[in-house]
Amino acid sequence: MDLELKNKVVVVTGGAKGIGEGIALAFAEEGALVAALDRDEPTLRRLAHRAVAEGWSLTGFPLDLRDESAVSAAFGEIERRFGGIDILVNNAGGNDAVGLHHSPAEFVASLERNLVHYFTCAHFALPALKKSRGAIVNISSKTALTGQGGTSGYAAAKGAINGLTREWAADLAQHGIRVNCVLPAEVITPMYEQWLAKAPDPAAARRQLDLTIPLGRRTTTIREVADLVVFVASSRASHLTGQILCVDGGYIHLDRALTAPVTHLKKSE
Ligand code: NAP
């Protein structure tokens, strides 16, 4: 299937590592002109070199997404350099475990890290997206649907991202702009590895994690998330808007009985 992404201008936030890196590379592989926005400058530089070696187009824009003037300048520069913007992927964020015992100021700071820049980027991309009749894909998290405990800020941000997906899809349909959300549950990325490393027995925690996922009893790969994002953003998904798509091996929605037979599996093995 030709995804018709050649020379489309794609902005990916948090594009240096983890899921964002996978998304940036998957678009570049399709012939898109990718702008990766991230604060990890050395990793961005390595990624851009890797893309050049493959014959792909990927340009790094080192910045902190909480810096509104830096984000505004980056979007201006992307439009000047590439002639427009076709797709925005809001991806940057991380589970920062800001729970009810934290202060209200720490809760607001978590929203700054996980939510506000999704709005900032959509705001600055909007004039270009109206011209291209483009698409936005927001990356959310299972915590928006399931909760997790101990992470009020992150869960609130991700719930709001689901809400904004519907709101922006409704708002922007008149301009032919599609807005969708891809919602992962368990994906091994640098963020996830840091979290697993804190467990008393990281290898056992990893095995236990795999067993909670009905399809294949394994975590979702970065590539599986990236491929869905690329398709959803492409013109081949031309009548898809306002959707929240869970790419999670059935983790969120399938019957709990499917994960309960861990003991049954052990017996028969
Ligand atoms: P990751 O491995 O930590 O990568 C995220 C990248 O974004 C990092 O390079 C990070 O830089 C950058 N970043 C974060 N905040 C930024 C900011 N304010 N300005 C500029 N760059 C920033 O995270 P990931 O696991 O790939 O997660 C990506 C998205 O998927 C997040 O929205 C996350 O909530 C969502 N998600 C992930 C999982 C999972 O299992 N991994 C599950 C559900 C949802 P630093 O390294 O400097 O922070």
Coordinates of C-alpha atoms and ligand atoms in Angstrom, one line a residue:
M1 CA 0.0 0.0 0.0
D2 CA 1.4 3.4 -0.9
L3 CA 0.8 5.6 2.1
E4 CA 1.4 8.7 0.0
L5 CA 3.8 10.2 2.5
K6 CA 6.6 11.1 0.1
N7 CA 7.8 14.7 0.8
K8 CA 5.0 15.3 3.4
V9 CA 6.3 17.4 6.3
V10 CA 5.9 15.7 9.6
V11 CA 6.7 17.1 13.0
V12 CA 7.3 14.6 15.9
T13 CA 7.7 15.8 19.5
G14 CA 10.0 13.8 21.7
G15 CA 11.4 12.4 18.5
A16 CA 14.9 11.6 19.8
K17 CA 14.1 8.4 21.8
G18 CA 11.7 5.7 22.5
I19 CA 8.3 5.8 20.7
G20 CA 9.0 9.2 19.2
E21 CA 12.2 8.0 17.6
G22 CA 10.4 5.0 16.2
I23 CA 7.7 7.2 14.8
A24 CA 10.2 9.7 13.3
L25 CA 12.2 6.9 11.6
A26 CA 9.0 5.2 10.3
F27 CA 7.8 8.4 8.6
A28 CA 11.4 9.1 7.2
E29 CA 11.4 5.5 5.8
E30 CA 8.2 6.4 3.9
G31 CA 9.9 9.4 2.3
A32 CA 8.5 12.1 4.5
L33 CA 10.5 15.1 5.6
V34 CA 10.7 14.7 9.3
A35 CA 11.3 17.4 11.9
A36 CA 12.1 15.8 15.3
L37 CA 11.6 18.2 18.3
D38 CA 13.4 17.0 21.5
R39 CA 15.6 18.4 24.3
D40 CA 18.1 15.5 24.0
E41 CA 20.4 17.3 21.5
P42 CA 23.2 14.6 21.2
T43 CA 20.7 11.8 20.6
L44 CA 18.9 14.0 18.0
R45 CA 22.2 14.6 16.2
R46 CA 23.0 10.9 16.1
L47 CA 19.5 10.1 14.8
A48 CA 19.8 12.7 12.0
H49 CA 23.1 11.2 11.0
R50 CA 21.6 7.7 10.9
A51 CA 18.7 8.9 8.7
V52 CA 21.1 10.6 6.3
A53 CA 23.1 7.4 6.0
E54 CA 19.8 5.6 5.0
G55 CA 19.0 8.4 2.5
W56 CA 16.1 9.7 4.5
S57 CA 15.2 13.2 5.6
L58 CA 15.2 13.8 9.4
T59 CA 16.1 17.2 11.0
G60 CA 16.5 17.7 14.7
F61 CA 15.2 20.7 16.5
P62 CA 16.7 20.8 20.0
L63 CA 14.4 22.5 22.5
D64 CA 12.3 22.1 25.6
L65 CA 8.7 21.9 24.6
R66 CA 7.7 23.9 27.7
D67 CA 9.5 26.9 26.2
E68 CA 6.7 28.5 24.2
S69 CA 8.9 31.0 22.3
A70 CA 11.3 28.2 21.3
V71 CA 8.4 26.1 20.1
S72 CA 7.0 29.1 18.1
A73 CA 10.4 29.7 16.5
A74 CA 10.8 26.0 15.6
F75 CA 7.5 25.9 13.9
G76 CA 8.3 29.1 12.0
E77 CA 11.6 27.6 10.9
I78 CA 10.1 24.3 9.8
E79 CA 7.5 26.1 7.6
R80 CA 10.3 28.3 6.1
R81 CA 12.6 25.4 5.5
F82 CA 10.1 22.8 4.2
G83 CA 7.3 25.0 2.8
G84 CA 4.5 23.9 5.2
I85 CA 3.4 21.2 7.7
D86 CA 1.2 18.2 6.8
I87 CA 1.3 16.1 10.0
L88 CA 1.9 16.8 13.7
V89 CA 2.5 14.0 16.1
N90 CA 2.3 15.1 19.7
N91 CA 4.3 12.4 21.6
A92 CA 6.7 13.8 24.2
G93 CA 5.9 13.0 27.8
G94 CA 6.7 10.6 30.6
N95 CA 5.1 9.0 33.7
D96 CA 6.5 11.2 36.5
A97 CA 4.6 9.6 39.4
V98 CA 3.2 12.9 40.7
G99 CA 0.5 11.5 43.1
L100 CA -2.0 12.9 45.6
H101 CA 0.7 13.3 48.2
H102 CA 2.6 15.8 46.0
S103 CA 1.8 19.6 46.2
P104 CA -0.6 21.3 43.8
A105 CA 2.4 23.1 42.3
E106 CA 4.0 19.7 41.4
F107 CA 0.7 18.6 39.9
V108 CA 0.7 21.7 37.7
A109 CA 4.3 21.1 36.7
S110 CA 3.4 17.5 35.6
L111 CA 0.6 19.0 33.4
E112 CA 3.3 21.3 31.9
R113 CA 5.5 18.3 31.2
N114 CA 2.7 16.0 29.8
L115 CA -0.2 18.1 28.5
V116 CA 0.3 21.8 27.8
H117 CA 2.9 21.4 25.0
Y118 CA 0.4 19.3 23.1
F119 CA -1.8 22.4 22.9
T120 CA 1.2 24.7 22.2
C121 CA 2.3 22.6 19.3
A122 CA -1.2 22.3 17.8
H123 CA -1.6 26.0 18.2
F124 CA 1.6 26.9 16.3
A125 CA 1.0 24.2 13.7
L126 CA -2.6 25.1 13.0
P127 CA -2.2 27.8 10.3
A128 CA 0.0 25.4 8.2
L129 CA -2.3 22.4 8.9
K130 CA -5.2 24.4 7.6
K131 CA -3.4 25.1 4.4
S132 CA -2.4 21.4 3.9
R133 CA -5.7 20.0 5.3
G134 CA -3.4 17.9 7.4
A135 CA -3.6 15.6 10.4
I136 CA -2.7 15.5 14.1
V137 CA -1.9 12.3 16.0
N138 CA -1.8 12.5 19.8
I139 CA 0.0 9.9 21.8
S140 CA -1.9 9.1 25.0
S141 CA -1.5 6.3 27.6
K142 CA -3.5 3.4 29.2
T143 CA -3.4 5.4 32.5
A144 CA -6.1 7.7 30.9
L145 CA -8.5 4.7 30.8
T146 CA -7.4 2.4 33.6
G147 CA -5.7 4.7 36.2
Q148 CA -2.5 3.4 37.7
G149 CA -2.2 4.7 41.2
G150 CA 0.3 7.3 42.4
T151 CA 0.3 9.3 39.1
S152 CA -2.4 12.0 39.2
G153 CA -0.5 14.4 37.0
Y154 CA 0.3 12.0 34.2
A155 CA -3.2 10.3 34.3
A156 CA -4.9 13.7 34.2
A157 CA -2.7 14.9 31.3
K158 CA -3.4 11.7 29.3
G159 CA -7.2 11.9 30.0
A160 CA -7.1 15.5 28.8
I161 CA -5.2 14.4 25.6
N162 CA -8.1 11.9 24.9
G163 CA -10.6 14.8 25.4
L164 CA -8.6 17.2 23.2
T165 CA -8.5 14.6 20.4
R166 CA -12.3 14.6 20.3
E167 CA -12.5 18.4 20.7
W168 CA -9.9 19.2 18.0
A169 CA -11.5 16.6 15.6
A170 CA -14.8 18.4 16.1
D171 CA -13.3 21.8 15.8
L172 CA -11.1 21.1 12.8
A173 CA -13.3 18.9 10.6
Q174 CA -14.5 22.1 8.8
H175 CA -10.9 22.6 7.7
G176 CA -10.4 18.9 6.5
I177 CA -8.0 18.3 9.4
R178 CA -8.2 14.9 11.0
V179 CA -7.3 14.4 14.6
N180 CA -6.8 10.9 16.2
C181 CA -5.1 9.4 19.2
V182 CA -2.9 6.4 19.5
L183 CA -2.9 4.9 23.0
P184 CA -0.2 2.5 24.0
A185 CA -0.1 0.5 27.3
E186 CA 3.3 -1.3 27.7
V187 CA 6.2 -0.5 25.4
I188 CA 9.8 -1.0 26.3
T189 CA 11.5 2.4 25.8
P190 CA 14.2 4.3 27.7
M191 CA 11.4 5.7 30.0
Y192 CA 10.1 2.2 30.7
E193 CA 13.6 0.7 31.2
Q194 CA 14.3 3.3 33.9
W195 CA 11.0 2.4 35.7
L196 CA 11.7 -1.4 35.5
A197 CA 15.3 -0.8 36.8
K198 CA 13.7 0.4 40.1
A199 CA 12.0 -3.0 40.8
P200 CA 13.7 -5.2 43.4
D201 CA 14.1 -7.9 40.6
P202 CA 13.9 -6.1 37.2
A203 CA 14.0 -9.4 35.2
A204 CA 11.1 -10.9 37.2
A205 CA 9.1 -7.6 36.9
R206 CA 9.6 -7.8 33.1
R207 CA 8.4 -11.4 33.0
Q208 CA 5.4 -10.6 35.1
L209 CA 4.6 -7.6 32.8
D210 CA 4.7 -9.8 29.7
L211 CA 2.2 -12.2 31.3
T212 CA -0.4 -9.5 31.7
I213 CA -0.7 -9.0 28.0
P214 CA -3.3 -11.3 26.3
L215 CA -1.9 -11.3 22.7
G216 CA 1.4 -13.1 22.6
R217 CA 2.2 -12.4 26.3
R218 CA 4.6 -9.7 25.3
T219 CA 4.9 -6.0 25.4
T220 CA 4.0 -3.9 22.3
T221 CA 7.0 -3.0 20.2
I222 CA 7.9 0.6 19.3
R223 CA 7.5 -0.4 15.7
E224 CA 3.9 -1.6 16.2
V225 CA 3.1 1.8 17.7
A226 CA 4.9 3.7 15.0
D227 CA 3.3 1.8 12.2
L228 CA -0.2 2.6 13.5
V229 CA 0.7 6.3 13.9
V230 CA 2.0 6.4 10.3
F231 CA -1.1 4.8 8.9
V232 CA -3.5 6.9 10.9
A233 CA -1.7 10.1 9.8
S234 CA -1.6 9.1 6.2
S235 CA -4.2 9.9 3.6
R236 CA -5.0 6.2 3.4
A237 CA -6.9 6.8 6.7
S238 CA -8.8 9.6 5.0
H239 CA -12.1 9.2 6.8
L240 CA -10.8 8.4 10.3
T241 CA -11.1 11.2 12.9
G242 CA -11.7 11.6 16.6
Q243 CA -10.6 8.1 17.3
I244 CA -8.7 6.7 20.3
L245 CA -6.9 3.6 19.1
C246 CA -5.4 1.3 21.7
V247 CA -2.3 -0.6 20.4
D248 CA -1.8 -2.9 23.4
G249 CA -2.2 -6.6 22.6
G250 CA -5.6 -6.5 24.3
Y251 CA -4.2 -5.3 27.6
I252 CA -6.9 -2.7 28.3
H253 CA -10.1 -4.1 26.9
L254 CA -10.0 -7.9 26.8
D255 CA -11.5 -10.2 29.5
R256 CA -9.3 -10.4 32.7
A257 CA -9.8 -14.2 32.4
L258 CA -7.3 -14.1 29.6
T259 CA -4.5 -13.0 31.9
A260 CA -5.7 -14.9 35.0
P261 CA -4.6 -18.3 33.6
V262 CA -1.0 -17.5 34.3
T263 CA -1.1 -20.2 37.0
H264 CA -3.0 -22.6 34.6
L265 CA -0.2 -22.1 32.0
K266 CA 2.5 -22.9 34.6
K267 CA 0.6 -26.1 35.5
S268 CA 0.5 -27.4 32.0
E269 CA 4.1 -26.4 31.1
Ligands
NAP1 P1 11.0 8.3 26.4 O1 11.7 7.0 26.2 O2 11.3 9.0 27.7 O3 11.2 9.3 25.2 C1 10.6 10.5 25.2 C2 11.5 11.6 24.6 O4 10.8 12.9 24.7 C3 12.8 11.7 25.3 O5 13.9 12.0 24.4 C4 12.5 13.0 26.2 O6 13.7 13.6 26.6 C5 11.7 13.8 25.3 N1 11.0 14.8 26.0 C6 10.1 14.7 27.1 N2 9.7 15.8 27.5 C7 10.2 16.8 26.7 C8 10.1 18.2 26.7 N3 9.4 18.9 27.6 N4 10.8 18.9 25.7 C9 11.6 18.2 24.8 N5 11.7 16.9 24.8 C10 11.0 16.2 25.7 O7 9.4 8.0 26.5 P2 8.5 7.0 25.7 O8 8.3 5.8 26.6 O9 9.0 6.8 24.3 O10 7.1 7.7 25.7 C11 6.6 8.5 24.5 C12 5.1 8.8 24.7 O11 4.4 7.5 24.8 C13 4.8 9.6 26.0 O12 3.8 10.5 25.7 C14 4.3 8.5 26.9 O13 3.4 9.0 27.8 C15 3.6 7.6 25.9 N6 3.4 6.2 26.4 C16 4.5 5.3 26.6 C17 4.3 4.1 27.1 C18 5.4 3.1 27.3 O14 5.1 1.9 27.7 N7 6.6 3.4 27.0 C19 3.0 3.7 27.4 C20 1.9 4.5 27.3 C21 2.2 5.8 26.8 P3 14.4 13.2 28.0 O15 14.9 11.9 27.9 O16 15.4 14.3 28.3 O17 13.2 13.3 29.0

